[in-house]
CSV table of C-alpha atoms in Angstrom, one decimal:
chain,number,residue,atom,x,y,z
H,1,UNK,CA,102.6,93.4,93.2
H,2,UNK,CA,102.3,97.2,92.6
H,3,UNK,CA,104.6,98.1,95.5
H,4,UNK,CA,106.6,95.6,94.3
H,5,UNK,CA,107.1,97.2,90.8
H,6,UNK,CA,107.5,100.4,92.2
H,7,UNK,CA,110.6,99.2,94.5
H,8,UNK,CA,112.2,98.1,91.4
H,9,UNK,CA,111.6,100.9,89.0
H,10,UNK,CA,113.1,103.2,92.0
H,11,UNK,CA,116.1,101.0,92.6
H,12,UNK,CA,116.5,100.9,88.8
H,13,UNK,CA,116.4,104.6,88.5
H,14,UNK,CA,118.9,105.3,91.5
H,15,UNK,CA,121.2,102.7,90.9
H,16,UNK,CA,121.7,103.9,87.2
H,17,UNK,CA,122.5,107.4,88.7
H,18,UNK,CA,124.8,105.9,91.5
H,19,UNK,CA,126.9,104.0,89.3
H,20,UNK,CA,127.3,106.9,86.5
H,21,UNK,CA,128.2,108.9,88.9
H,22,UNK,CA,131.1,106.6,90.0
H,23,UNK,CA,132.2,106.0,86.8
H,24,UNK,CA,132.8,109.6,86.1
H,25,UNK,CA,134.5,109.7,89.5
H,26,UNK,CA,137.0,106.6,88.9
H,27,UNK,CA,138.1,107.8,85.0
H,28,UNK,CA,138.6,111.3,86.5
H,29,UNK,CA,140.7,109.9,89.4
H,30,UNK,CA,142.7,108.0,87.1
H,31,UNK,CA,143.1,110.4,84.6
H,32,UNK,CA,144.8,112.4,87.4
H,33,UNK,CA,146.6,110.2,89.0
H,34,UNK,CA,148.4,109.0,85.7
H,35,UNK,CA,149.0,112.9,85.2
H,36,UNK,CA,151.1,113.3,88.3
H,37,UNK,CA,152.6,109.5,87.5
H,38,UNK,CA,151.2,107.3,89.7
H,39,UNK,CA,148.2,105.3,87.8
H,40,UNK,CA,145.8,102.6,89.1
H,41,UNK,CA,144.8,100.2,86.6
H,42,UNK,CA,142.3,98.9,88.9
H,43,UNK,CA,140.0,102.8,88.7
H,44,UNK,CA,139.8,101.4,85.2
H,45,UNK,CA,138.7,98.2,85.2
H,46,UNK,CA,136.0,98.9,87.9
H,47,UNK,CA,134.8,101.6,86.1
H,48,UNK,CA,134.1,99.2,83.3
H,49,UNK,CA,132.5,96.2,85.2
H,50,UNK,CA,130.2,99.7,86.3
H,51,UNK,CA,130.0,100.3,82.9
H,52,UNK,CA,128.2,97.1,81.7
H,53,UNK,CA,125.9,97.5,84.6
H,54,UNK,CA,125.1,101.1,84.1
H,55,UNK,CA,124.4,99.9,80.5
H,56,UNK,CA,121.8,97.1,80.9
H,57,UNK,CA,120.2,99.1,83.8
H,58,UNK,CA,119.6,102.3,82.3
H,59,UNK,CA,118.3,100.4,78.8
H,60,UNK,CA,115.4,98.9,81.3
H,61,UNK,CA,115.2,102.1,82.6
H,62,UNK,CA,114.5,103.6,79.6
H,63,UNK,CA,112.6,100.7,77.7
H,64,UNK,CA,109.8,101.1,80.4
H,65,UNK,CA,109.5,104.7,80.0
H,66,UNK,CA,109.6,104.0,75.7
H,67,UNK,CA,112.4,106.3,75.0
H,68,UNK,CA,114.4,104.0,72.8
H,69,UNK,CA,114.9,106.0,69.6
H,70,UNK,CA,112.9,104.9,66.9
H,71,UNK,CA,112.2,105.7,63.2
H,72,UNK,CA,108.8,105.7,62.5
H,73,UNK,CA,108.6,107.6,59.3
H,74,UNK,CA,106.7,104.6,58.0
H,75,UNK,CA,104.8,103.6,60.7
H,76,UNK,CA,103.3,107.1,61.0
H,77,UNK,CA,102.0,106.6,57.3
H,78,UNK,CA,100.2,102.8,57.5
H,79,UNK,CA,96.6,102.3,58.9
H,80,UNK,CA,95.8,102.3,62.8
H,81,UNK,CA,95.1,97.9,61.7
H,82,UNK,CA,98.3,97.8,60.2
H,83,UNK,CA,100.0,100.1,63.1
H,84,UNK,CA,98.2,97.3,65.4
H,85,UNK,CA,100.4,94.3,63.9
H,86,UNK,CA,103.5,96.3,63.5
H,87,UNK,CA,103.1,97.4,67.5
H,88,UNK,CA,102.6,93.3,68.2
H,89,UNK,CA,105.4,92.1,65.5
H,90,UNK,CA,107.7,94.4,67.6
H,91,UNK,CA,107.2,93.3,70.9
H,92,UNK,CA,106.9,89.9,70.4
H,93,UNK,CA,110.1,89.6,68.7
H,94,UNK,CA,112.0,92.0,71.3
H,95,UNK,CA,110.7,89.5,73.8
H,96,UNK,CA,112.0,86.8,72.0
H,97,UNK,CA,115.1,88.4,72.1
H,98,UNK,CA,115.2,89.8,74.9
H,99,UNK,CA,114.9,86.1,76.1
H,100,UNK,CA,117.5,84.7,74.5
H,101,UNK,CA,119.8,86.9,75.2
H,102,UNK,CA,119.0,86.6,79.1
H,103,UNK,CA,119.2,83.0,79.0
H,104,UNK,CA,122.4,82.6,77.5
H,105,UNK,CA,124.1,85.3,79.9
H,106,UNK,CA,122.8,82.9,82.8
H,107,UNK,CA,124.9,80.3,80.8
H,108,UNK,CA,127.8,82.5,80.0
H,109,UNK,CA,127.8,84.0,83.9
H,110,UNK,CA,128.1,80.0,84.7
H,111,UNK,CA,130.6,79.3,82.5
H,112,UNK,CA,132.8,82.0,83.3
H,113,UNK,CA,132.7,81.7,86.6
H,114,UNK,CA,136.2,80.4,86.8
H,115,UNK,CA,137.3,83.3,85.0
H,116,UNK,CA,138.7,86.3,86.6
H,117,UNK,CA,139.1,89.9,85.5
H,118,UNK,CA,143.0,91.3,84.3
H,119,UNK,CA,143.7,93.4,87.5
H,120,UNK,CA,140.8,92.8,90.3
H,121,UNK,CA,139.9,89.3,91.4
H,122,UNK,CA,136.8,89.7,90.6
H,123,UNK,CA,134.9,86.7,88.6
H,124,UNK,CA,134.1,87.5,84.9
H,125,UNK,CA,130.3,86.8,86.0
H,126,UNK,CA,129.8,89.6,87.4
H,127,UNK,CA,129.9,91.5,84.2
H,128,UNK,CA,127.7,89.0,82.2
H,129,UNK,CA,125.1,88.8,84.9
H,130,UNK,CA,124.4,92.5,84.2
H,131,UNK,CA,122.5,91.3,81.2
H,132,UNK,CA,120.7,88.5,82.5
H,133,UNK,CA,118.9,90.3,85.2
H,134,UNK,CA,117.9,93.9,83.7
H,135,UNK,CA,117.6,92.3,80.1
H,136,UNK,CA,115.0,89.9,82.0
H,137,UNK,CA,113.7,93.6,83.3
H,138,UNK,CA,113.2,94.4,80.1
H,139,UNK,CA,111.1,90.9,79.4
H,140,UNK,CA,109.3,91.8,82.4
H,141,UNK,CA,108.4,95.0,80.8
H,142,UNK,CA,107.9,93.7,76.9
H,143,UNK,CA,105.5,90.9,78.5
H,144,UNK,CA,103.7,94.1,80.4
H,145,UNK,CA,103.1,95.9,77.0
H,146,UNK,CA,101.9,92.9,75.4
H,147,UNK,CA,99.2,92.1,78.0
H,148,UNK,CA,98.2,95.7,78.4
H,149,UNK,CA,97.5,95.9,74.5
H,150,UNK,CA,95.5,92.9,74.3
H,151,UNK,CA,93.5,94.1,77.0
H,152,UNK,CA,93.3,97.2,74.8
H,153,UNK,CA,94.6,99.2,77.5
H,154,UNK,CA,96.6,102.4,76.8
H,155,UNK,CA,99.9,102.1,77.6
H,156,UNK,CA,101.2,103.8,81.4
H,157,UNK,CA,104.2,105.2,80.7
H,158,UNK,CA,106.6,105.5,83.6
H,159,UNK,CA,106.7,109.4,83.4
H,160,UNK,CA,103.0,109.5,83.8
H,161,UNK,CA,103.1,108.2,87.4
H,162,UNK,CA,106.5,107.0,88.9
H,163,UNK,CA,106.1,105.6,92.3
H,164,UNK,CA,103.3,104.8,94.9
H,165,UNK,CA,104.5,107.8,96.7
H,166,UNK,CA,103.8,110.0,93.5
H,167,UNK,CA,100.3,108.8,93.4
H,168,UNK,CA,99.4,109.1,96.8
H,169,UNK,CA,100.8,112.9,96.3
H,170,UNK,CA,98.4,113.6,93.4
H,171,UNK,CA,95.2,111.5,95.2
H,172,UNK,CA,95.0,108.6,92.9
C-alpha cells in the first residue's frame, strides 16, 4: 500500500510540473504567433483543459503536504481540547465536501459527455473529470488525517519523507 502511495504522490508531483510547464509553453506560442498574425485558437483552449487539470492536481498536491493558506489567529488562542474539535470539525466537513463535489463531477463528466469543446474535439469530460479524480485524492488524504488523529498519531507531512526512495536514502 505504501509503494503504492508513494507512486501517486510522485506522479502527482511530476504531472503538476509537466503540465505547468506546457501551459506556459502553449500561451507563449500563441501569444507569438498572434504577434506575427497567424494565431491558433486551439494553443488556447488546450492550455485551459491543462489548466483545470493543473488546478485540481496541484490542490491535492498541496493539501497532503498542508500548505493551504489558513488563518488561525483564533485557533492559535483556544485550548489544545478545543484546538482538538476545531482540527476534527475541519476535516470532517472538507471530506464531506470534498465528496460531494467528486461525486457530482463523476455525474457532470457523464452528462457532458456528448459535449464537445469550441475548437478541439475533445469531450467536455475531460475537463470535469479533473475534479473527480484528484478531489477524490484529496478524500483519500482528508480520510488519512482523520484516521491518523484518532490514532493520536502526529501528522507525516509529505515534506518530512517524500518517497520510498528518500527513505531508503536516509536508512528508515
Amino acid at each position: 500500500m505504501r509503494k503504492l502511495i508513494d507512486l501517486w504522490k510522485t506522479f502527482e508531483d511530476r504531472f503538476s510540473m509537466v503540465l505547468l510547464s506546457i501551459m506556459v509553453i502553449l500561451v507563449f506560442l500563441s501569444a507569438v504567433a498572434r504577434a506575427v498574425g497567424r494565431p491558433n485558437p486551439w494553443s488556447v483552449e488546450v492550455a485551459q483543459l491543462l489548466f483545470t487539470w493543473f488546478t485540481f492536481a496541484a490542490a491535492s498536491a498541496t493539501w497532503r503536504r498542508n500548505g493551504h493558506v489558513s488563518v488561525d489567529i483564533f485557533y492559535n488562542r483556544f485550548p489544545k481540547k478545543i484546538q482538538i474539535v476545531c482540527d476534527y470539525i475541519s476535516l470532517i466537513l472538507t471530506a464531506v465536501f470534498l465528496g460531494y463535489i467528486s461525486t457530482y463531477a463523476v455525474v457532470l463528466a457523464i452528462q457532458n459527455y456528448e459535449r464537445r469543446l469550441n475548437v478541439l474535439p475533445i469531450s467536455y469530460s475531460w475537463i470535469t473529470i479533473s475534479v473527480a479524480i484528484f478531489g477524490y485524492a484529496m478524500l483519500l488524504t482528508t480520510i488519512f488525517r482523520i484516521i491518523r488523529k484518532i490514532r493520536g498519531q502526529q501528522e507525516i507531512l509529505d515534506t518530512d519523507v517524500d518517497t520510498e526512495q528518500e527513505r531508503e536514502a536516509q536508512g528508515k
